[in-house]
Coordinates of C-alpha atoms in Angstrom, one line a residue:
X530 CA 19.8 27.3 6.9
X531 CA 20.8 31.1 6.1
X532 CA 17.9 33.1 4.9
X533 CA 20.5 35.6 3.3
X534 CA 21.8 32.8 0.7
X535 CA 20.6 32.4 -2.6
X536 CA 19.1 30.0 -3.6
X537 CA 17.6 29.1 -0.6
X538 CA 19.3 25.3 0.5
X539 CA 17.0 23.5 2.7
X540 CA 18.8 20.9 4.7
X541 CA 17.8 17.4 3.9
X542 CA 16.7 16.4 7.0
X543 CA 14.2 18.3 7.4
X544 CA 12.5 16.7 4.4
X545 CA 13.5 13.7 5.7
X546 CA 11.6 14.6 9.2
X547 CA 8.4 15.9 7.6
X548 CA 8.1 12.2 5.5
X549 CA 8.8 10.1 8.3
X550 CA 6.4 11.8 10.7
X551 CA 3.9 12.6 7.1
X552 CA 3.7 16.1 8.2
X553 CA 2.9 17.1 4.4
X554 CA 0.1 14.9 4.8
X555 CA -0.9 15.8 8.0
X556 CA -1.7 19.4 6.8
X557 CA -3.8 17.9 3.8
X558 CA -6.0 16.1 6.0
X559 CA -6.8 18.6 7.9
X560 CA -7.5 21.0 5.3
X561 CA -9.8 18.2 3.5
X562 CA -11.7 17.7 6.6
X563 CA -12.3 21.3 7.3
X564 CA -13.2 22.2 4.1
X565 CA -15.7 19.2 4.3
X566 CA -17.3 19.6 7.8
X567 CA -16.9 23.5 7.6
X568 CA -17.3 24.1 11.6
X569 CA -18.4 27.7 12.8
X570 CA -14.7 27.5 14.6
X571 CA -12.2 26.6 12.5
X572 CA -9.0 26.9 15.0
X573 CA -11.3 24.7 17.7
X574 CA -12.0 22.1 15.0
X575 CA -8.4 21.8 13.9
X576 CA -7.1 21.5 17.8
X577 CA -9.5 18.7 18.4
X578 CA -8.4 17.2 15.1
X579 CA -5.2 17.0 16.6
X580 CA -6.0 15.4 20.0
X581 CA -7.4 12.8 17.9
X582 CA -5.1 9.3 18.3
X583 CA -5.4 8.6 14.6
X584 CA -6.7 11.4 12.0
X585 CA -7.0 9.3 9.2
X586 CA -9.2 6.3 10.5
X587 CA -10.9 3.6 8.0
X588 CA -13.8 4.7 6.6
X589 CA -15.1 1.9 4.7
X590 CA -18.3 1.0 3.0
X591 CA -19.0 -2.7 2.1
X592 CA -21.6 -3.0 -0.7
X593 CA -23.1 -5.8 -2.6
X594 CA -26.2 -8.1 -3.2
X595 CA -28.2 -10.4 -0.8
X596 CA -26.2 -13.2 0.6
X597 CA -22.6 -12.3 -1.3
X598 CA -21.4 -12.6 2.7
X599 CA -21.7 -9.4 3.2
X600 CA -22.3 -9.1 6.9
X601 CA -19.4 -11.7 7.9
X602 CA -17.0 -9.8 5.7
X603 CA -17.5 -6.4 7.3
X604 CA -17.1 -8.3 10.9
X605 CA -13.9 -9.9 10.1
X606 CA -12.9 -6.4 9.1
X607 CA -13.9 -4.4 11.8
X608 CA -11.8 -7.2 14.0
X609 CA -8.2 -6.9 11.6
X610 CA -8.7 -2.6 11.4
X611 CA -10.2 -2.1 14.8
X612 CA -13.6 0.2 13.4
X613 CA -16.8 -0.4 14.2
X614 CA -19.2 -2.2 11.8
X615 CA -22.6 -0.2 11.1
X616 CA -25.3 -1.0 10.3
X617 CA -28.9 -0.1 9.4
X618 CA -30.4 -2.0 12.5
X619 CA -27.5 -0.6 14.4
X620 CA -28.4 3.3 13.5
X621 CA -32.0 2.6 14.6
X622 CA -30.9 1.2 18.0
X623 CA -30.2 5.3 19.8
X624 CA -33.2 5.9 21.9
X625 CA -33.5 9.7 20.3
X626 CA -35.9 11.6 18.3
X627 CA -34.7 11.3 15.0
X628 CA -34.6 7.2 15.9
X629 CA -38.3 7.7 17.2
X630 CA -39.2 9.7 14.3
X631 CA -38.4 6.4 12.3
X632 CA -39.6 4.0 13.8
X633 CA -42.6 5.8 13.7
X634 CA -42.4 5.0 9.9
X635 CA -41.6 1.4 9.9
X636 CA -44.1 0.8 12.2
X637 CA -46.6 1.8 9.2
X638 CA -44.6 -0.1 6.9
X639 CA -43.4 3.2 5.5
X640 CA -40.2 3.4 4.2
X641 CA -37.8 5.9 6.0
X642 CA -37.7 9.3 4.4
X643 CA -34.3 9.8 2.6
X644 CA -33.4 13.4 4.6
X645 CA -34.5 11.8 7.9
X646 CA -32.2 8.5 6.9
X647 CA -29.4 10.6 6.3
X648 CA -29.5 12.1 9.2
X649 CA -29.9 9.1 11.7
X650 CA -26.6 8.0 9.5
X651 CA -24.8 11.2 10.6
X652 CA -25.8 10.9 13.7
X653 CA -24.1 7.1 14.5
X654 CA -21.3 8.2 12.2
X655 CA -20.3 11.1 14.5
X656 CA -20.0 9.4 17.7
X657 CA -17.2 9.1 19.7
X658 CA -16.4 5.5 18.9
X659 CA -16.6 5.4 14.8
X660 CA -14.8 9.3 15.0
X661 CA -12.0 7.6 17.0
X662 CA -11.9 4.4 15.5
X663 CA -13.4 4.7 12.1
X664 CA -16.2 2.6 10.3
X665 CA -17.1 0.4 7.9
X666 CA -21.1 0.7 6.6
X667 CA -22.4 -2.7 5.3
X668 CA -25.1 -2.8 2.8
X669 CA -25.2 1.3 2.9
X670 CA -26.3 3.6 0.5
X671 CA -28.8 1.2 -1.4
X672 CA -28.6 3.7 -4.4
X673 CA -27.1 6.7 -6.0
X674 CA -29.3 9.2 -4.7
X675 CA -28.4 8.0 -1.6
X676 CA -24.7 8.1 -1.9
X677 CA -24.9 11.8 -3.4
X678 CA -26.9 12.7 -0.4
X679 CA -24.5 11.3 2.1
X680 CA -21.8 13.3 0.6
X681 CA -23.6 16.6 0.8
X682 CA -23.5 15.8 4.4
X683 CA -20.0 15.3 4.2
X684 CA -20.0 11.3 4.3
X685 CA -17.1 10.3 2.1
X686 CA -15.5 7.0 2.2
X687 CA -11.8 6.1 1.5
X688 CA -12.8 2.9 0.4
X689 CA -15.9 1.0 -1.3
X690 CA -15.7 -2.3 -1.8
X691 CA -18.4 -4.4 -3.8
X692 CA -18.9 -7.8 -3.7
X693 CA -20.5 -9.8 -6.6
X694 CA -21.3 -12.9 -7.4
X695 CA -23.8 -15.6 -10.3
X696 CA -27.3 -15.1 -9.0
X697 CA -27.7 -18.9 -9.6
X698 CA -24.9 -19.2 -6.4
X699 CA -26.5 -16.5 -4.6
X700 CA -30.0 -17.9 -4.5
X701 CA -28.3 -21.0 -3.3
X702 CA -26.8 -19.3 0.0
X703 CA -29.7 -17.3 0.4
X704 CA -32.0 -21.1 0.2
X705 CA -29.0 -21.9 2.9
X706 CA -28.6 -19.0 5.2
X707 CA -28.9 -19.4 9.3
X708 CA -28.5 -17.1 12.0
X709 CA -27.0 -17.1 15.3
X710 CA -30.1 -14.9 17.1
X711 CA -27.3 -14.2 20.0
X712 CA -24.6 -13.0 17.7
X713 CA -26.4 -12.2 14.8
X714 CA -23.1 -14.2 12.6
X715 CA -24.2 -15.6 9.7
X716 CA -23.6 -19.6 8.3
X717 CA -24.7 -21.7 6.0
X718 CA -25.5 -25.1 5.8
X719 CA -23.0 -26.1 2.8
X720 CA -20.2 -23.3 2.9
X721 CA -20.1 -22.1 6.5
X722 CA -20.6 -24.2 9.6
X723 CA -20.3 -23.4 13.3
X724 CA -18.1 -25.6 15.3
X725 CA -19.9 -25.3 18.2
X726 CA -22.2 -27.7 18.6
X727 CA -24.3 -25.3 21.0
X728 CA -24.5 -22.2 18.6
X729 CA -25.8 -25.2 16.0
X730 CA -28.6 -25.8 18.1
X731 CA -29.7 -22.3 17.9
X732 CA -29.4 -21.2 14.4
X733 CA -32.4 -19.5 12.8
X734 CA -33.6 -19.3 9.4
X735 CA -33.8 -15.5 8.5
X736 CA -37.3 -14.0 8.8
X737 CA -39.6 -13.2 5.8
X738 CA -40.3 -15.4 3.0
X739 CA -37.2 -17.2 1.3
X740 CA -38.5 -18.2 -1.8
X741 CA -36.4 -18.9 -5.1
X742 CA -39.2 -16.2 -6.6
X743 CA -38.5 -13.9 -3.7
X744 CA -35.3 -14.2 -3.5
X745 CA -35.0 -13.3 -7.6
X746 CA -36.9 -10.1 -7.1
X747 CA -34.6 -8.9 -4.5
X748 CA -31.6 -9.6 -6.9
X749 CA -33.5 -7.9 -9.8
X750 CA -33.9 -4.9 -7.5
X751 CA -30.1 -4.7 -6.5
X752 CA -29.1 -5.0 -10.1
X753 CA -31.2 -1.6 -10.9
X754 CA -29.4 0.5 -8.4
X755 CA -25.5 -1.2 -8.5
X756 CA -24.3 0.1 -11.7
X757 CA -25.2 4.0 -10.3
X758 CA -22.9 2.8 -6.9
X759 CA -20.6 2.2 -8.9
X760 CA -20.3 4.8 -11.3
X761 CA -20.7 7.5 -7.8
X762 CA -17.7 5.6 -5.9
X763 CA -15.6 5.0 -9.0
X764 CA -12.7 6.7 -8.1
X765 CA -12.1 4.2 -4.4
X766 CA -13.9 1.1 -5.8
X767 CA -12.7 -2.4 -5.1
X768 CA -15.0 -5.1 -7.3
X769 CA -14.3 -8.7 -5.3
X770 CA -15.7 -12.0 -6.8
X771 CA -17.2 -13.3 -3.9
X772 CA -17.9 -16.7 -5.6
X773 CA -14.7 -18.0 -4.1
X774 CA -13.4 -19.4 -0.5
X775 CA -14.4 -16.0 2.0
X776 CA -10.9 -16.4 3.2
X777 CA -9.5 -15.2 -0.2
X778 CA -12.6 -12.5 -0.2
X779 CA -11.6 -11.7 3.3
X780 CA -7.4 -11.2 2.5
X781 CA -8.8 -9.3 -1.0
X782 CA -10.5 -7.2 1.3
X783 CA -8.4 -6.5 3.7
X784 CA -5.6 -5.6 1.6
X785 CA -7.4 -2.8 -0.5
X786 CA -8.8 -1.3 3.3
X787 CA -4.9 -0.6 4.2
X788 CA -3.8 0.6 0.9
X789 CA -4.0 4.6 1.0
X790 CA -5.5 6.6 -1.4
X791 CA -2.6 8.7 -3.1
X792 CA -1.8 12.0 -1.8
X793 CA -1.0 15.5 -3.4
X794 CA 1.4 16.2 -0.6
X795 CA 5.2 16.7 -1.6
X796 CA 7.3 14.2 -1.7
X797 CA 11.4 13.8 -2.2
X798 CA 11.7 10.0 -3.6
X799 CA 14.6 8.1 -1.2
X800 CA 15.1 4.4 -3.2
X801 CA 17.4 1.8 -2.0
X802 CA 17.7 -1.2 -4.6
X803 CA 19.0 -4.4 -2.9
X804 CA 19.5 -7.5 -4.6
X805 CA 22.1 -10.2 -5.5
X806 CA 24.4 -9.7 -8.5
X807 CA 22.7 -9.9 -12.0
X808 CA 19.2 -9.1 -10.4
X809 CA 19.3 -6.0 -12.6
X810 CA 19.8 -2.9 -10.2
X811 CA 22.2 -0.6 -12.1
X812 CA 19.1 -1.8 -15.2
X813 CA 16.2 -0.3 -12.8
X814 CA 18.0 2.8 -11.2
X815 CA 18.6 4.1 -15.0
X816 CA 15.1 3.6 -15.6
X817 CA 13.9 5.1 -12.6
X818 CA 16.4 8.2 -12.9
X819 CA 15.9 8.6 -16.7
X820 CA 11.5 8.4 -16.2
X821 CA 11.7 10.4 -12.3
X822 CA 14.7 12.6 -12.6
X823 CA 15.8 11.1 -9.4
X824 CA 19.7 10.7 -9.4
X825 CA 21.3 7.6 -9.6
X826 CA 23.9 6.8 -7.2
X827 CA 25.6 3.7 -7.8
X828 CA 28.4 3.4 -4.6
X829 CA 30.8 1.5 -7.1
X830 CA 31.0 4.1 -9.8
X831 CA 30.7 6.7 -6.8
X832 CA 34.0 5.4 -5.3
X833 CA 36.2 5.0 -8.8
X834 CA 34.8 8.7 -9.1
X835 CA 36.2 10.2 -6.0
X836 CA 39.2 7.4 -6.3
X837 CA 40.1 9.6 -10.1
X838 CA 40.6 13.2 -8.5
X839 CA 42.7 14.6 -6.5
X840 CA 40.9 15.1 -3.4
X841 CA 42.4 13.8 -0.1
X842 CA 39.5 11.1 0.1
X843 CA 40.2 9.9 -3.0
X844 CA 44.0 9.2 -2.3
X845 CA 42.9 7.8 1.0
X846 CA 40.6 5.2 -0.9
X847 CA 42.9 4.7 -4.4
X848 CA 44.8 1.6 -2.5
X849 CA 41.4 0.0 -1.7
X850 CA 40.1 -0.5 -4.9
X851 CA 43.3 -1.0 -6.7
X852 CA 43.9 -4.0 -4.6
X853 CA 40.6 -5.4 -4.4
X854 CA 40.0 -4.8 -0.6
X855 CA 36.9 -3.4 0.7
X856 CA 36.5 0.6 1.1
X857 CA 36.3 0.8 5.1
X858 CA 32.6 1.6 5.8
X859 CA 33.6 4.9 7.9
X860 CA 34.9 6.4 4.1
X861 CA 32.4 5.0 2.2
X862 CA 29.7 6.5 5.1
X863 CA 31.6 10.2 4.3
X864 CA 31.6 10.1 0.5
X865 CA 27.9 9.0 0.2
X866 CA 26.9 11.8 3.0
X867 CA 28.4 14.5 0.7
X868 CA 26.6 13.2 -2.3
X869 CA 23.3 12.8 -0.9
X870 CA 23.8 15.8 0.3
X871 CA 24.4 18.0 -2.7
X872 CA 21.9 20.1 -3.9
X873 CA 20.5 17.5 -6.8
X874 CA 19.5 14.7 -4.3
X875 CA 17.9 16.9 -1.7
X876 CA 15.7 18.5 -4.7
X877 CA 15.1 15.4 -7.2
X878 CA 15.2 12.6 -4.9
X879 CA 18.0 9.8 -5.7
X880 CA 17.9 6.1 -6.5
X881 CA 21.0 4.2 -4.3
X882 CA 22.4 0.8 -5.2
X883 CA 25.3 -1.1 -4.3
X884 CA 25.2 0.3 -0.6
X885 CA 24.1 -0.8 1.9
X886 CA 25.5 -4.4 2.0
X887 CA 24.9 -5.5 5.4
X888 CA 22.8 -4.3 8.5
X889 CA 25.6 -1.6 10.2
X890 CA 25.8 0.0 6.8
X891 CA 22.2 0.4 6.6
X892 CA 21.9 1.4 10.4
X893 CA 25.1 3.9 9.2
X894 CA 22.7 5.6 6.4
X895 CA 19.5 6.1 8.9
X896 CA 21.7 7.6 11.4
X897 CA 23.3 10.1 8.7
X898 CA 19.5 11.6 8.5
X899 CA 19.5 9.7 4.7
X900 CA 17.2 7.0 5.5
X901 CA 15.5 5.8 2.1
X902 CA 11.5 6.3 1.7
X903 CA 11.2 2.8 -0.3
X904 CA 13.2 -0.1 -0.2
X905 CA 12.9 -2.7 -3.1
X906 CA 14.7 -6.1 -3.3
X907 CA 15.2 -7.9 -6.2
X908 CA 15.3 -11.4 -5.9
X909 CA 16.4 -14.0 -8.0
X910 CA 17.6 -17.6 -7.9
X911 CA 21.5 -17.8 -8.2
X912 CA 21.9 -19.7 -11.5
X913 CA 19.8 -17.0 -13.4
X914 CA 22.5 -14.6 -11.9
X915 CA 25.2 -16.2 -12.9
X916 CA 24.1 -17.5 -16.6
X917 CA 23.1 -13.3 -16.5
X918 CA 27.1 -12.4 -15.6
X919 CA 29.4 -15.2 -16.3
X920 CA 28.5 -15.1 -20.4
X921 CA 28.3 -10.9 -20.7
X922 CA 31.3 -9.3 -22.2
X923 CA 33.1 -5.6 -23.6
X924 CA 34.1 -5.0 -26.9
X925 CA 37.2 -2.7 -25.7
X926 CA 37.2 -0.9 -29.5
X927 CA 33.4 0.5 -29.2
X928 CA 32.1 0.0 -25.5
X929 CA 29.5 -2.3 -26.8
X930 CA 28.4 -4.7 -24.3
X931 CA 27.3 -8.5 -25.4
X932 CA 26.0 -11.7 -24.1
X933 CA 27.6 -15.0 -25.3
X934 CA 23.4 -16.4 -25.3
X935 CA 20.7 -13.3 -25.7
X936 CA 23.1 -10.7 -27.9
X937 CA 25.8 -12.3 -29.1
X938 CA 28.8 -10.6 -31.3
X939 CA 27.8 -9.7 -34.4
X940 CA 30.9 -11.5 -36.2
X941 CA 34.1 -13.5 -35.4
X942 CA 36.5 -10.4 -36.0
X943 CA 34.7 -8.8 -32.9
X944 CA 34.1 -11.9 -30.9
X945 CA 38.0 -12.1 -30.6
X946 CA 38.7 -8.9 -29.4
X947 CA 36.0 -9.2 -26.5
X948 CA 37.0 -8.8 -23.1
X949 CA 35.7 -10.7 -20.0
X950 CA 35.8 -9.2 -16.2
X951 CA 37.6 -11.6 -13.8
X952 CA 35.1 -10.6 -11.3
X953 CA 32.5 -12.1 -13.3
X954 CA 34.1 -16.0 -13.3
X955 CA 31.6 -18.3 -11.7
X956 CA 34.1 -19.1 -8.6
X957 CA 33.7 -15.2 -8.0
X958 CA 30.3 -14.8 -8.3
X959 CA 29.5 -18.0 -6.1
X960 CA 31.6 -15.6 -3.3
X961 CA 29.7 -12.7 -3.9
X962 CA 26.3 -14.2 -4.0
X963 CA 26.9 -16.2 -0.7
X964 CA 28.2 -12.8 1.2
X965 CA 24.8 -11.0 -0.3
X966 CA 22.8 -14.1 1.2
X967 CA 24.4 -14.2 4.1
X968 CA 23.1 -10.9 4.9
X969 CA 19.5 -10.3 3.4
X970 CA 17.7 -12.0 6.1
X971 CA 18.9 -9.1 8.1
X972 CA 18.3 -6.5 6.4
X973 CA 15.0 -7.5 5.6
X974 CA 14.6 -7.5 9.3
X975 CA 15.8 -3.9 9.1
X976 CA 13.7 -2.9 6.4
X977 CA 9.9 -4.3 7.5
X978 CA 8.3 -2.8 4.5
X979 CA 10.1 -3.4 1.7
X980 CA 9.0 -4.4 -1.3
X981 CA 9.9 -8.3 -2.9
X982 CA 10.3 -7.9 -6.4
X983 CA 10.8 -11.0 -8.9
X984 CA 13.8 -10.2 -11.3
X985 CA 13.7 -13.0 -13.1
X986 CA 11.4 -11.6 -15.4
X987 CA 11.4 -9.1 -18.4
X988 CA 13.6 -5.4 -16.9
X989 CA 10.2 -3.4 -17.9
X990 CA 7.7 -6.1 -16.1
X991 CA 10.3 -5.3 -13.2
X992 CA 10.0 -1.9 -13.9
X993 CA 6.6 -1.5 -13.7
X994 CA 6.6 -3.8 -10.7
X995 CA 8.6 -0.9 -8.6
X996 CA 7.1 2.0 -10.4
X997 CA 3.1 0.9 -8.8
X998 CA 4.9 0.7 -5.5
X999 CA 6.5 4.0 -5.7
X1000 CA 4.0 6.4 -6.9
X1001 CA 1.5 4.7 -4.1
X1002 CA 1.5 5.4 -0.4
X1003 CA 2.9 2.7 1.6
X1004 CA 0.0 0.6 3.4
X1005 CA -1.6 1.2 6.5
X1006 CA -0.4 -0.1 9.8
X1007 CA -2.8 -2.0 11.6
X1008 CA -4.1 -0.7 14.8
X1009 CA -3.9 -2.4 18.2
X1010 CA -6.6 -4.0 19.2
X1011 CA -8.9 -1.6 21.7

């Protein structure tokens, strides 16, 4: 990079390093968080930010009405994402004084005061464990005030979740609900079961009256202070039904807790569009060029391109494509390079279809520093490709393209003088869809996280399909298990 040269070219790979590693969003965080807990040392705080394993840890809280399964939800997910589960009996358990100081009121059958509750919160919250691993809150705040308090203190979740469910199905569990007193899991006696015949044995019904009448009240007194949760966490709320198996509540769950909220940092889009022929790339890269700006780079068109001037490269390539042979993948690695390179694609971001093809080429591309941000494959059955490219024709007069079944010519005159690619015959697409299937499985193996996308659907469904996974962040990884 010369500093002397205007403008100022950046080499790619350095955006390329700073998105891999999230470097970008590395400096966000760390801005948010001291901006939030505004320490008397800034340069301390940010040092011991960064000795941190994980900056950005879950911090979850799981909301919702008496017996919508709340406790075995947030257990489940303190198991998948490693955080600890908190809850109010946990934050009373510290032997200090602010823990005395509370007890002190519930031993009077007074209810905690809301500045001394916030702060026994802060206190569990800013441990070692749940600052290193994260958290995840069940059945905490109870009610607005109490959310817009816990923020003041700088308590802000990435995720809320509420659960929700009839109060007709929820007095049932509630009628139903036991207790493992060594555990504390919760079961039921229609919809959850232990196994175990000894943890049967010990099951407790839950202390305090457990009346239909009772249980009605506490409902009524939920519904009073949900609609305010919801309008304060708006912005990262998840409403589940949990009036359904608490696997799907649990997978529901789960996946919202690894999605990541949507950052401000920049970002250079890199796409890579696999699919078998007919699935509709070349369709979707316009779109996503002509909406994004991002350039599209279609390896087909690139190589005719260079193959027309006079450059050395495309003399060296000319024989290739006039006789139908493949364009050795050293060539096609150098002609690609220079175009991702140019100053367009490292600015705006490119779209890249028709390359790679196999798992070399696509091992060739990371190592030339252009590995893609977001990999989509569009899948399809092979009869909708062919019924897509057998019956699609040129009229060579006006460039018009038309399809023998969903635009046909508009008259006989024009249907004569239509002209089919030979490439397009069913005995040559059957070829070229068996090489592309003989290579996705690996290149799905190469590319974990990419994104399946059904093209046998309407091109703006599909469109839109790609588009929600390209503005988002990509999900969180799970942790190992501590």
């Amino acid at each position: 990079m010369d500093a002397t040269v205007k403008p100022l070219r950046i080499p790619p790979e350095m955006a390329v390093y700073a998105e891999k590693h999230e470097i970008f969003d590395l400096i966000q965080t760390l801005m948010r968080n001291l901006i939030v807990d505004k320490p008397r040392d800034p340069i301390q705080y940010l040092i011991g930010l960064l000795k941190r394993e994980n900056i950005e840890v879950p911090r979850v809280m799981l909301l919702g009405p008496p017996a919508s399964g709340k406790r075995t939800l947030a257990k489940k997910l303190c198991e998948c994402i490693g955080a600890i589960h908190v809850t109010a009996s946990d934050i009373l358990k510290d032997d200090t004084d602010l823990t005395r100081a509370a007890q002190k009121y519930r031993e009077e059958n007074q209810e905690v005061p809301q500045d001394l509750w916030i702060k026994l919160i802060q206190q569990r919250l800013w441990r070692s464990d749940c600052v290193r691993r994260g958290w995840v809150l069940e059945a905490i705040p109870k009610n607005r005030g109490e959310a817009l308090c816990l923020q003041e203190a700088g308590i802000s979740p990435e995720h809320v979740v509420i659960l929700q469910a009839p109060d007709n199905v929820l007095i049932e569990r509630s009628l139903g609900k036991r207790i493992d007193p060594v555990t504390g899991d919760v079961y039921h006696v229609t919809f959850i079961w232990p196994d175990s015949p000894e943890v049967t044995q010990r099951l407790e019904k839950p202390q305090g009256p457990m009346t239909k009448d009772h249980i009605a009240q506490k409902l009524r007194a939920y519904h009073k202070q949900a609609c305010g949760l919801q309008t304060t966490y708006h912005s990262r709320l998840r409403v589940i039904d949990a009036d359904q198996p608490h696997v799907d509540v649990f997978a529901q769950a789960r996946d919202y807790v690894l999605t990541r909220s949507r950052s401000d940092a920049p970002h250079t889009p890199r796409i890579v569009l696999l699919g078998p022929p007919g699935c509709g790339k070349s369709l979707q890269a316009r779109l996503l060029a002509h909406k994004y700006s991002v350039v599209d780079v279609c390896c087909g068109e690139l190589l005719k391109a260079v193959a027309a001037d006079d450059s050395s490269m495309g003399e060296l390539i000319k024989p290739f494509l006039e006789s139908g042979r493949q364009v050795p993948d050293l060539m096609v690695r150098q002609i690609l390079t220079e175009r991702l390179s140019r100053l367009d694609c490292t600015t705006r971001g490119w779209v890249l279809h028709g390359f790679p093809r196999n798992v070399d080429q696509a091992a060739e591309l990371q190592e030339a520093g252009f590995g893609p941000s977001r990999v989509f494959f569009l899948e399809m059955s092979d009869d909708v490709g062919i019924a897509r490219l057998a019956l699609r024709s040129v009229d060579p007069a006006t460039g018009e393209r038309y399809h023998l079944l969903l635009n046909p010519a508009p008259n006989e005159e024009v249907q004569a003088r239509l002209w089919y690619d030979p490439q397009d015959s069913e005995e040559e697409l059957h070829k070229r869809m068996k090489d592309y299937w003989d290579q996705v499985a690996g290149l799905q193996t190469f590319y974990p996280q990419a994104v399946r996308v059904n093209a046998d659907q309407d091109p703006h469904t599909v469109f839109e399909c790609l588009e929600s996974r390209l503005v988002g962040r990509l999900p969180k990884v799970l942790p190992d298990s501590p």
